Amino acid sequence: MNRDAYDLHTSTESLEARRAFEHAVHGLATHRPNTGAALQSALRADPDHVGAHALKGFANLILARSELNTVAGEALADARRSLAARSGGSRDERVLVEALAAAEGGSFTQAIDLLDSGFSERPATFLPFKLSHALRFMMGDGPGMLNAARRAIDALDPANAAAGFIHGCHAFSLEEAGYYEEALKAGQKAVALQPDDSWGLHAVSHVYEMRGQTAEGIDWLEDSRSAWSRCNNFSFHMAWHLALLHLERGDHDRVLALYDDEVRPQPTDDFRDMANAVSLLWRLNQMGVHTGARWHDLAEVARGRQTDTTLVFAALHNLAALVAIGDRNAAATLAGEIEARALGPGDQGRVAAEVGVPLARMLAGLGAPADRQMLDRMMVNLPKIGGSNAQRDFFVLALARALGSNGDIAGVSRVSDMRRHLKTEDRLLRSIEIAVGSGLSA
């Protein structure tokens, strides 16, 4: 068996395929738009490259679109055929395929466990580490993300080709756990080792945002544009962070310009792009900023996804877009689909039951938690929908707004107190609190 540049044991004998696959893994780490092309090159050079089939399957599952489940299933079948053609392949390849089978079957949790156990002796092997990091991110498993990153750091050889990327994942994991000073240092180290590590750049921007250090955050993102602007649609997300920092400074014209030019430069239906756009427009509206017709393209995408609950996180953002333009029928359909998903199996069925349904009802104006116990449970379960603390902050703010609209000043205060454990008090939260107080005293 051969070992590639990222320490993956592979059964391929094709040097061309191995190098193309290494380019694909590098593209995954740097969020480059040529990752798919590199995967195809690897498969042209070696149609039985097991790792390439497995990575293709995971990449389609992570996009969380119902129609891509079929593509992921085909990639799994191809990976299994390739293993058979290679007399079972390498142990690394078998673990990747087993994990893909679990993920394709609806259990990211089981896939993570398989990756962890399969590479327990080599936790810094980059591809399985990065895949489990991504799956944990989507499952909201911050503690698991940090534990895995610490294991990888402890085992990391400084000469590892992915050292900078692993430090970047460590930085993000630290930030999500609230260890901001450690995260800042780890992120800076990651970028020093690997200037193209946009995930490390991203982790540092999170620290500045959570600390309310808007000037430092803006400078950090502007100074690193040469790296993140070359990303795939991850560049839209980096621009979203930049827009949030300008929003906190009250520069609404700059925020709208960023929205049009960099956050939403094209009407994609990628759920990550939708999450950026929906949460930014909602914040602007809450601050009294007129956003024109910008909601309409988001609503069109959401209508096309009103029966898709592949990922509850995505469905809730689509629901918010439908509510924003007053499409009650489509909103009711999607809320109903989330309720139906809560009765089904798999990870996302559980997420829908524990947090998706109450959040959907809140967003759709069907009611907010009526007592402290229910509110506390909702906040505790919120990480399970996945994403980062910064992304989930949209739901926290929306919950505070819903509680305020019902005159529940104690509920707003409770949400605010819990939020301040992670994020410095900001302009939007203060405006919600002031609005609640004004409404009650009027």
CSV table of C-alpha atoms in Angstrom, one decimal:
chain,number,residue,atom,x,y,z
A,1,MET,CA,0.0,0.0,0.0
A,2,ASN,CA,1.1,3.6,-0.7
A,3,ARG,CA,0.9,6.6,1.6
A,4,ASP,CA,-0.1,9.9,0.1
A,5,ALA,CA,1.1,13.4,1.2
A,6,TYR,CA,-1.7,13.6,3.8
A,7,ASP,CA,-0.8,10.2,5.4
A,8,LEU,CA,-3.7,8.3,3.9
A,9,HIS,CA,-2.9,4.7,3.0
A,10,THR,CA,-4.2,4.1,-0.5
A,11,SER,CA,-4.4,1.1,-2.8
A,12,THR,CA,-3.9,3.1,-6.0
A,13,GLU,CA,-0.8,2.4,-8.0
A,14,SER,CA,-1.3,5.5,-10.2
A,15,LEU,CA,1.0,8.4,-9.3
A,16,GLU,CA,-1.2,10.7,-11.4
A,17,ALA,CA,-4.3,9.7,-9.5
A,18,ARG,CA,-2.5,10.1,-6.1
A,19,ARG,CA,-1.3,13.6,-7.0
A,20,ALA,CA,-4.7,14.6,-8.3
A,21,PHE,CA,-6.4,13.3,-5.1
A,22,GLU,CA,-3.9,15.2,-3.0
A,23,HIS,CA,-4.9,18.4,-4.9
A,24,ALA,CA,-8.5,17.6,-4.1
A,25,VAL,CA,-7.8,17.2,-0.4
A,26,HIS,CA,-5.8,20.5,-0.5
A,27,GLY,CA,-8.8,22.1,-2.2
A,28,LEU,CA,-11.1,20.8,0.5
A,29,ALA,CA,-8.8,22.3,3.1
A,30,THR,CA,-8.5,25.7,1.4
A,31,HIS,CA,-12.1,25.9,0.1
A,32,ARG,CA,-10.9,26.2,-3.5
A,33,PRO,CA,-13.4,26.0,-6.4
A,34,ASN,CA,-11.2,23.4,-8.2
A,35,THR,CA,-11.7,20.6,-5.7
A,36,GLY,CA,-14.4,18.8,-7.8
A,37,ALA,CA,-12.2,19.0,-10.9
A,38,ALA,CA,-9.3,17.5,-9.0
A,39,LEU,CA,-11.5,14.7,-7.9
A,40,GLN,CA,-12.5,14.0,-11.4
A,41,SER,CA,-8.9,14.0,-12.5
A,42,ALA,CA,-8.1,11.4,-9.9
A,43,LEU,CA,-10.9,9.2,-11.1
A,44,ARG,CA,-9.9,9.5,-14.7
A,45,ALA,CA,-6.4,8.4,-13.8
A,46,ASP,CA,-7.7,5.6,-11.6
A,47,PRO,CA,-11.4,4.8,-11.9
A,48,ASP,CA,-11.0,2.6,-8.8
A,49,HIS,CA,-9.5,5.3,-6.5
A,50,VAL,CA,-11.5,4.4,-3.4
A,51,GLY,CA,-10.7,7.6,-1.5
A,52,ALA,CA,-11.9,9.8,-4.4
A,53,HIS,CA,-15.2,8.0,-4.5
A,54,ALA,CA,-15.6,8.3,-0.8
A,55,LEU,CA,-14.7,12.0,-0.8
A,56,LYS,CA,-17.2,12.6,-3.6
A,57,GLY,CA,-19.9,10.9,-1.5
A,58,PHE,CA,-19.2,12.9,1.6
A,59,ALA,CA,-19.0,16.2,-0.4
A,60,ASN,CA,-22.5,15.6,-1.8
A,61,LEU,CA,-24.0,14.7,1.6
A,62,ILE,CA,-22.5,17.8,3.2
A,63,LEU,CA,-24.3,20.0,0.6
A,64,ALA,CA,-27.5,18.8,2.3
A,65,ARG,CA,-29.8,18.8,-0.8
A,66,SER,CA,-32.3,16.0,-1.1
A,67,GLU,CA,-31.5,15.4,-4.8
A,68,LEU,CA,-27.9,14.8,-4.0
A,69,ASN,CA,-28.6,11.9,-1.8
A,70,THR,CA,-28.8,9.8,-4.9
A,71,VAL,CA,-25.4,11.0,-6.1
A,72,ALA,CA,-23.9,10.2,-2.7
A,73,GLY,CA,-25.5,6.7,-2.9
A,74,GLU,CA,-23.9,6.2,-6.3
A,75,ALA,CA,-20.5,7.3,-5.0
A,76,LEU,CA,-20.9,4.8,-2.1
A,77,ALA,CA,-21.7,2.0,-4.6
A,78,ASP,CA,-18.7,2.9,-6.7
A,79,ALA,CA,-16.4,3.0,-3.6
A,80,ARG,CA,-17.6,-0.5,-2.7
A,81,ARG,CA,-17.0,-1.8,-6.2
A,82,SER,CA,-13.5,-0.3,-6.1
A,83,LEU,CA,-12.7,-1.9,-2.8
A,84,ALA,CA,-13.7,-5.3,-4.3
A,85,ALA,CA,-11.6,-4.7,-7.3
A,86,ARG,CA,-8.7,-3.9,-5.0
A,87,SER,CA,-9.1,-7.1,-2.9
A,88,GLY,CA,-10.5,-5.1,0.0
A,89,GLY,CA,-8.2,-2.1,-0.5
A,90,SER,CA,-6.4,-0.5,2.5
A,91,ARG,CA,-7.7,-0.4,6.0
A,92,ASP,CA,-7.9,3.4,5.7
A,93,GLU,CA,-10.0,3.1,2.6
A,94,ARG,CA,-12.3,0.6,4.2
A,95,VAL,CA,-12.9,2.9,7.2
A,96,LEU,CA,-13.7,5.8,4.8
A,97,VAL,CA,-16.3,3.7,3.0
A,98,GLU,CA,-17.8,2.4,6.2
A,99,ALA,CA,-18.2,5.9,7.5
A,100,LEU,CA,-19.7,7.1,4.2
A,101,ALA,CA,-22.2,4.2,4.4
A,102,ALA,CA,-23.3,5.4,7.8
A,103,ALA,CA,-23.6,9.0,6.7
A,104,GLU,CA,-25.5,8.1,3.6
A,105,GLY,CA,-27.8,6.1,5.8
A,106,GLY,CA,-28.7,9.2,7.8
A,107,SER,CA,-26.3,8.9,10.7
A,108,PHE,CA,-23.6,11.5,10.7
A,109,THR,CA,-23.1,10.5,14.4
A,110,GLN,CA,-22.2,6.9,13.5
A,111,ALA,CA,-20.0,8.1,10.6
A,112,ILE,CA,-18.0,10.3,13.1
A,113,ASP,CA,-17.6,7.4,15.5
A,114,LEU,CA,-16.3,5.2,12.7
A,115,LEU,CA,-13.8,7.8,11.5
A,116,ASP,CA,-12.6,8.4,15.1
A,117,SER,CA,-12.2,4.7,15.9
A,118,GLY,CA,-10.7,3.8,12.6
A,119,PHE,CA,-8.0,6.4,12.9
A,120,SER,CA,-7.6,6.4,16.6
A,121,GLU,CA,-3.9,5.6,16.3
A,122,ARG,CA,-3.3,8.3,13.7
A,123,PRO,CA,-5.7,11.1,14.7
A,124,ALA,CA,-3.8,13.7,12.6
A,125,THR,CA,-4.5,11.9,9.4
A,126,PHE,CA,-6.0,14.9,7.6
A,127,LEU,CA,-8.8,13.7,5.4
A,128,PRO,CA,-10.7,11.6,8.1
A,129,PHE,CA,-10.0,14.3,10.6
A,130,LYS,CA,-11.4,17.1,8.4
A,131,LEU,CA,-14.4,15.0,7.5
A,132,SER,CA,-15.3,14.3,11.1
A,133,HIS,CA,-14.7,18.0,11.9
A,134,ALA,CA,-17.2,19.0,9.1
A,135,LEU,CA,-19.8,16.4,10.2
A,136,ARG,CA,-19.5,17.5,13.9
A,137,PHE,CA,-19.9,21.1,12.7
A,138,MET,CA,-23.1,20.2,10.9
A,139,MET,CA,-24.3,18.3,14.0
A,140,GLY,CA,-23.4,21.1,16.4
A,141,ASP,CA,-21.0,18.8,18.4
A,142,GLY,CA,-18.7,21.5,19.7
A,143,PRO,CA,-17.2,19.4,22.5
A,144,GLY,CA,-16.5,16.5,20.2
A,145,MET,CA,-15.0,18.9,17.7
A,146,LEU,CA,-12.6,20.3,20.3
A,147,ASN,CA,-11.7,16.8,21.7
A,148,ALA,CA,-10.8,15.5,18.2
A,149,ALA,CA,-8.8,18.6,17.5
A,150,ARG,CA,-6.8,18.3,20.7
A,151,ARG,CA,-6.1,14.6,19.9
A,152,ALA,CA,-4.8,15.6,16.4
A,153,ILE,CA,-2.7,18.4,17.8
A,154,ASP,CA,-1.2,16.1,20.4
A,155,ALA,CA,-0.2,13.6,17.7
A,156,LEU,CA,0.8,16.2,15.1
A,157,ASP,CA,4.2,16.0,13.4
A,158,PRO,CA,5.3,19.6,12.6
A,159,ALA,CA,6.4,18.2,9.2
A,160,ASN,CA,2.8,17.1,8.5
A,161,ALA,CA,1.7,18.7,5.2
A,162,ALA,CA,-1.7,19.5,6.8
A,163,ALA,CA,-0.2,21.0,10.1
A,164,GLY,CA,-1.5,24.5,9.4
A,165,PHE,CA,-5.0,23.2,8.5
A,166,ILE,CA,-5.2,21.1,11.6
A,167,HIS,CA,-4.2,24.1,13.7
A,168,GLY,CA,-7.0,26.1,11.9
A,169,CYS,CA,-9.6,23.4,12.9
A,170,HIS,CA,-8.2,23.5,16.5
A,171,ALA,CA,-8.6,27.3,16.5
A,172,PHE,CA,-12.2,27.1,15.4
A,173,SER,CA,-13.0,24.4,17.9
A,174,LEU,CA,-11.5,26.6,20.7
A,175,GLU,CA,-13.5,29.6,19.6
A,176,GLU,CA,-16.7,27.7,19.6
A,177,ALA,CA,-16.0,26.5,23.1
A,178,GLY,CA,-15.4,30.1,24.2
A,179,TYR,CA,-11.7,29.9,24.7
A,180,TYR,CA,-11.1,33.1,22.7
A,181,GLU,CA,-7.5,33.9,23.6
A,182,GLU,CA,-6.3,30.4,22.9
A,183,ALA,CA,-8.3,30.4,19.7
A,184,LEU,CA,-6.8,33.7,18.6
A,185,LYS,CA,-3.3,32.3,19.1
A,186,ALA,CA,-4.1,29.0,17.4
A,187,GLY,CA,-5.7,30.7,14.4
A,188,GLN,CA,-2.7,33.0,14.0
A,189,LYS,CA,-0.4,30.1,14.1
A,190,ALA,CA,-2.5,28.2,11.5
A,191,VAL,CA,-2.3,31.1,9.1
A,192,ALA,CA,1.4,31.6,9.7
A,193,LEU,CA,2.0,27.9,8.8
A,194,GLN,CA,-0.5,27.9,5.9
A,195,PRO,CA,-1.5,31.4,4.6
A,196,ASP,CA,-4.2,29.8,2.5
A,197,ASP,CA,-6.0,28.3,5.5
A,198,SER,CA,-9.3,30.1,5.2
A,199,TRP,CA,-10.8,28.1,8.1
A,200,GLY,CA,-8.0,29.4,10.4
A,201,LEU,CA,-8.6,33.0,9.1
A,202,HIS,CA,-12.3,32.4,9.7
A,203,ALA,CA,-11.7,31.2,13.3
A,204,VAL,CA,-9.8,34.4,14.1
A,205,SER,CA,-12.6,36.5,12.6
A,206,HIS,CA,-15.1,34.7,14.9
A,207,VAL,CA,-13.0,35.6,17.9
A,208,TYR,CA,-13.1,39.3,17.0
A,209,GLU,CA,-16.8,39.2,16.4
A,210,MET,CA,-17.6,37.4,19.6
A,211,ARG,CA,-15.5,39.9,21.6
A,212,GLY,CA,-17.0,42.9,19.9
A,213,GLN,CA,-13.6,43.9,18.5
A,214,THR,CA,-15.1,45.3,15.2
A,215,ALA,CA,-12.1,47.4,14.1
A,216,GLU,CA,-9.7,44.5,14.6
A,217,GLY,CA,-12.0,42.1,12.9
A,218,ILE,CA,-12.5,44.3,9.8
A,219,ASP,CA,-8.7,44.8,9.5
A,220,TRP,CA,-8.1,41.1,9.8
A,221,LEU,CA,-10.6,40.2,7.1
A,222,GLU,CA,-9.5,43.1,4.8
A,223,ASP,CA,-5.9,42.3,5.2
A,224,SER,CA,-6.5,38.6,4.3
A,225,ARG,CA,-8.7,39.2,1.3
A,226,SER,CA,-6.0,37.8,-1.1
A,227,ALA,CA,-6.6,34.4,0.6
A,228,TRP,CA,-10.3,34.2,1.2
A,229,SER,CA,-11.5,35.9,-2.0
A,230,ARG,CA,-10.1,33.0,-4.0
A,231,CYS,CA,-12.3,30.5,-2.2
A,232,ASN,CA,-15.4,28.9,-3.5
A,233,ASN,CA,-18.7,30.1,-2.0
A,234,PHE,CA,-16.9,30.2,1.4
A,235,SER,CA,-15.8,33.7,0.2
A,236,PHE,CA,-19.5,34.7,0.5
A,237,HIS,CA,-19.4,33.5,4.2
A,238,MET,CA,-16.3,35.4,4.9
A,239,ALA,CA,-17.9,38.5,3.4
A,240,TRP,CA,-20.9,37.8,5.7
A,241,HIS,CA,-18.6,38.1,8.7
A,242,LEU,CA,-17.2,41.3,7.4
A,243,ALA,CA,-20.8,42.6,6.9
A,244,LEU,CA,-21.7,41.7,10.5
A,245,LEU,CA,-18.8,43.7,11.8
A,246,HIS,CA,-19.8,46.7,9.8
A,247,LEU,CA,-23.4,46.3,10.9
A,248,GLU,CA,-22.3,46.5,14.5
A,249,ARG,CA,-20.6,49.8,13.7
A,250,GLY,CA,-23.9,51.1,12.2
A,251,ASP,CA,-22.5,51.4,8.6
A,252,HIS,CA,-25.7,50.2,6.9
A,253,ASP,CA,-24.7,51.4,3.4
A,254,ARG,CA,-21.5,49.4,3.6
A,255,VAL,CA,-23.4,46.3,4.7
A,256,LEU,CA,-25.9,46.6,1.8
A,257,ALA,CA,-23.0,47.0,-0.6
A,258,LEU,CA,-21.3,43.9,0.8
A,259,TYR,CA,-24.5,42.0,0.6
A,260,ASP,CA,-25.0,42.8,-3.1
A,261,ASP,CA,-21.4,42.4,-4.2
A,262,GLU,CA,-20.0,39.7,-2.0
A,263,VAL,CA,-22.5,38.0,0.3
A,264,ARG,CA,-25.2,37.4,-2.3
A,265,PRO,CA,-23.5,38.1,-5.7
A,266,GLN,CA,-25.5,35.3,-7.3
A,267,PRO,CA,-28.8,33.7,-6.6
A,268,THR,CA,-27.5,30.2,-5.5
A,269,ASP,CA,-29.6,27.7,-3.5
A,270,ASP,CA,-26.6,26.4,-1.5
A,271,PHE,CA,-27.9,26.3,2.1
A,272,ARG,CA,-24.8,28.0,3.4
A,273,ASP,CA,-25.3,30.9,1.0
A,274,MET,CA,-28.9,31.1,2.0
A,275,ALA,CA,-28.0,31.2,5.7
A,276,ASN,CA,-25.7,34.1,5.1
A,277,ALA,CA,-28.2,36.1,3.2
A,278,VAL,CA,-31.3,35.4,5.3
A,279,SER,CA,-29.7,36.1,8.6
A,280,LEU,CA,-28.1,39.3,7.3
A,281,LEU,CA,-31.2,40.7,5.8
A,282,TRP,CA,-33.2,39.9,8.9
A,283,ARG,CA,-30.7,41.8,11.1
A,284,LEU,CA,-30.9,44.8,8.8
A,285,ASN,CA,-34.7,44.8,8.9
A,286,GLN,CA,-34.7,44.6,12.7
A,287,MET,CA,-32.5,47.7,12.7
A,288,GLY,CA,-35.0,49.6,10.6
A,289,VAL,CA,-33.0,49.3,7.3
A,290,HIS,CA,-35.0,49.1,4.1
A,291,THR,CA,-33.6,46.2,2.1
A,292,GLY,CA,-35.7,46.7,-1.1
A,293,ALA,CA,-36.5,43.6,-3.1
A,294,ARG,CA,-33.6,41.6,-1.8
A,295,TRP,CA,-35.9,39.1,0.0
A,296,HIS,CA,-37.6,38.0,-3.2
A,297,ASP,CA,-34.8,35.9,-4.7
A,298,LEU,CA,-34.3,34.2,-1.3
A,299,ALA,CA,-38.0,33.4,-1.1
A,300,GLU,CA,-37.9,31.9,-4.6
A,301,VAL,CA,-35.1,29.5,-3.5
A,302,ALA,CA,-37.0,28.8,-0.3
A,303,ARG,CA,-40.2,27.9,-2.2
A,304,GLY,CA,-38.2,25.4,-4.3
A,305,ARG,CA,-37.1,23.8,-1.0
A,306,GLN,CA,-40.3,24.0,1.0
A,307,THR,CA,-40.5,20.2,1.2
A,308,ASP,CA,-36.7,19.6,1.7
A,309,THR,CA,-35.8,18.9,5.4
A,310,THR,CA,-32.5,17.1,4.6
A,311,LEU,CA,-30.9,19.5,7.1
A,312,VAL,CA,-33.1,21.2,9.7
A,313,PHE,CA,-30.6,24.1,9.9
A,314,ALA,CA,-31.2,24.8,6.2
A,315,ALA,CA,-35.0,24.3,6.4
A,316,LEU,CA,-35.3,26.9,9.2
A,317,HIS,CA,-33.5,29.5,7.1
A,318,ASN,CA,-35.7,28.8,4.2
A,319,LEU,CA,-38.7,29.2,6.5
A,320,ALA,CA,-37.4,32.6,7.7
A,321,ALA,CA,-37.3,33.8,4.1
A,322,LEU,CA,-40.8,32.7,3.4
A,323,VAL,CA,-42.1,34.4,6.6
A,324,ALA,CA,-40.2,37.6,5.6
A,325,ILE,CA,-42.2,38.0,2.4
A,326,GLY,CA,-45.5,36.9,4.0
A,327,ASP,CA,-45.9,33.6,2.0
A,328,ARG,CA,-48.0,31.9,4.6
A,329,ASN,CA,-48.9,28.9,2.5
A,330,ALA,CA,-45.3,28.0,1.7
A,331,ALA,CA,-44.3,28.7,5.3
A,332,ALA,CA,-47.0,26.5,6.6
A,333,THR,CA,-46.0,23.7,4.2
A,334,LEU,CA,-42.4,23.9,5.3
A,335,ALA,CA,-43.2,24.1,9.0
A,336,GLY,CA,-45.4,21.0,8.5
A,337,GLU,CA,-42.5,19.2,6.8
A,338,ILE,CA,-40.3,19.9,9.8
A,339,GLU,CA,-42.9,18.5,12.1
A,340,ALA,CA,-43.2,15.4,9.9
A,341,ARG,CA,-39.4,15.0,9.9
A,342,ALA,CA,-39.5,15.0,13.7
A,343,LEU,CA,-41.5,11.8,13.6
A,344,GLY,CA,-38.9,10.1,11.4
A,345,PRO,CA,-35.6,8.3,12.0
A,346,GLY,CA,-32.0,9.4,11.8
A,347,ASP,CA,-30.0,12.3,13.2
A,348,GLN,CA,-32.1,15.0,11.5
A,349,GLY,CA,-35.4,13.4,12.8
A,350,ARG,CA,-34.0,13.8,16.3
A,351,VAL,CA,-32.8,17.4,15.6
A,352,ALA,CA,-36.3,18.3,14.3
A,353,ALA,CA,-38.0,16.8,17.3
A,354,GLU,CA,-35.7,18.4,19.9
A,355,VAL,CA,-35.3,21.9,18.5
A,356,GLY,CA,-36.5,22.2,14.9
A,357,VAL,CA,-40.2,22.1,15.6
A,358,PRO,CA,-40.2,24.8,18.4
A,359,LEU,CA,-37.9,27.0,16.3
A,360,ALA,CA,-40.1,26.6,13.2
A,361,ARG,CA,-43.2,27.6,15.3
A,362,MET,CA,-41.4,30.6,16.6
A,363,LEU,CA,-40.2,31.8,13.2
A,364,ALA,CA,-43.6,31.2,11.7
A,365,GLY,CA,-45.3,33.2,14.4
A,366,LEU,CA,-47.1,30.2,15.8
A,367,GLY,CA,-45.9,30.8,19.4
A,368,ALA,CA,-42.8,31.1,21.5
A,369,PRO,CA,-41.9,29.2,24.6
A,370,ALA,CA,-44.4,29.9,27.3
A,371,ASP,CA,-42.3,29.2,30.4
A,372,ARG,CA,-38.8,29.3,31.6
A,373,GLN,CA,-38.3,25.6,31.6
A,374,MET,CA,-39.3,25.3,27.9
A,375,LEU,CA,-37.1,28.4,27.0
A,376,ASP,CA,-34.1,26.9,28.8
A,377,ARG,CA,-34.6,23.6,27.0
A,378,MET,CA,-34.8,25.3,23.7
A,379,MET,CA,-31.6,27.3,24.3
A,380,VAL,CA,-29.7,24.2,25.5
A,381,ASN,CA,-30.8,22.2,22.4
A,382,LEU,CA,-30.1,25.0,20.0
A,383,PRO,CA,-26.5,23.8,19.1
A,384,LYS,CA,-27.9,20.5,17.8
A,385,ILE,CA,-29.1,22.2,14.6
A,386,GLY,CA,-25.5,22.7,13.7
A,387,GLY,CA,-23.5,25.6,12.3
A,388,SER,CA,-21.4,28.0,14.4
A,389,ASN,CA,-22.3,30.1,17.4
A,390,ALA,CA,-22.3,33.1,15.1
A,391,GLN,CA,-24.7,31.4,12.7
A,392,ARG,CA,-27.1,30.2,15.4
A,393,ASP,CA,-27.1,33.7,16.9
A,394,PHE,CA,-29.7,34.5,14.2
A,395,PHE,CA,-32.1,32.1,16.0
A,396,VAL,CA,-31.2,33.5,19.4
A,397,LEU,CA,-32.0,37.0,18.2
A,398,ALA,CA,-35.2,35.9,16.5
A,399,LEU,CA,-36.3,34.1,19.7
A,400,ALA,CA,-35.6,37.3,21.7
A,401,ARG,CA,-37.7,39.3,19.2
A,402,ALA,CA,-40.6,36.8,19.3
A,403,LEU,CA,-40.6,36.8,23.1
A,404,GLY,CA,-40.5,40.6,23.0
A,405,SER,CA,-43.4,40.7,20.6
A,406,ASN,CA,-45.4,38.7,23.1
A,407,GLY,CA,-44.5,41.2,25.9
A,408,ASP,CA,-42.3,38.6,27.7
A,409,ILE,CA,-39.7,40.9,29.0
A,410,ALA,CA,-38.5,38.2,31.5
A,411,GLY,CA,-38.0,35.8,28.6
A,412,VAL,CA,-36.0,38.4,26.6
A,413,SER,CA,-33.9,39.0,29.7
A,414,ARG,CA,-33.3,35.3,30.1
A,415,VAL,CA,-32.2,34.9,26.4
A,416,SER,CA,-29.9,37.9,26.7
A,417,ASP,CA,-28.2,36.6,29.8
A,418,MET,CA,-27.5,33.2,28.2
A,419,ARG,CA,-26.3,34.8,25.0
A,420,ARG,CA,-23.8,37.0,26.8
A,421,HIS,CA,-21.9,33.9,27.9
A,422,LEU,CA,-20.6,33.6,24.3
A,423,LYS,CA,-21.0,37.0,22.7
A,424,THR,CA,-20.4,40.6,23.8
A,425,GLU,CA,-23.6,42.6,24.0
A,426,ASP,CA,-24.2,44.3,20.7
A,427,ARG,CA,-26.2,46.9,19.0
A,428,LEU,CA,-29.0,44.6,17.7
A,429,LEU,CA,-29.6,42.9,21.0
A,430,ARG,CA,-29.8,46.3,22.7
A,431,SER,CA,-32.3,47.5,20.2
A,432,ILE,CA,-34.5,44.4,20.8
A,433,GLU,CA,-34.4,45.0,24.6
A,434,ILE,CA,-35.2,48.7,24.2
A,435,ALA,CA,-38.1,47.9,21.9
A,436,VAL,CA,-39.5,45.5,24.4
A,437,GLY,CA,-39.2,48.0,27.2
A,438,SER,CA,-40.8,50.7,25.1
A,439,GLY,CA,-43.6,48.5,24.1
A,440,LEU,CA,-44.5,47.5,27.6
A,441,SER,CA,-44.3,51.1,28.9
A,442,ALA,CA,-46.4,52.6,26.1
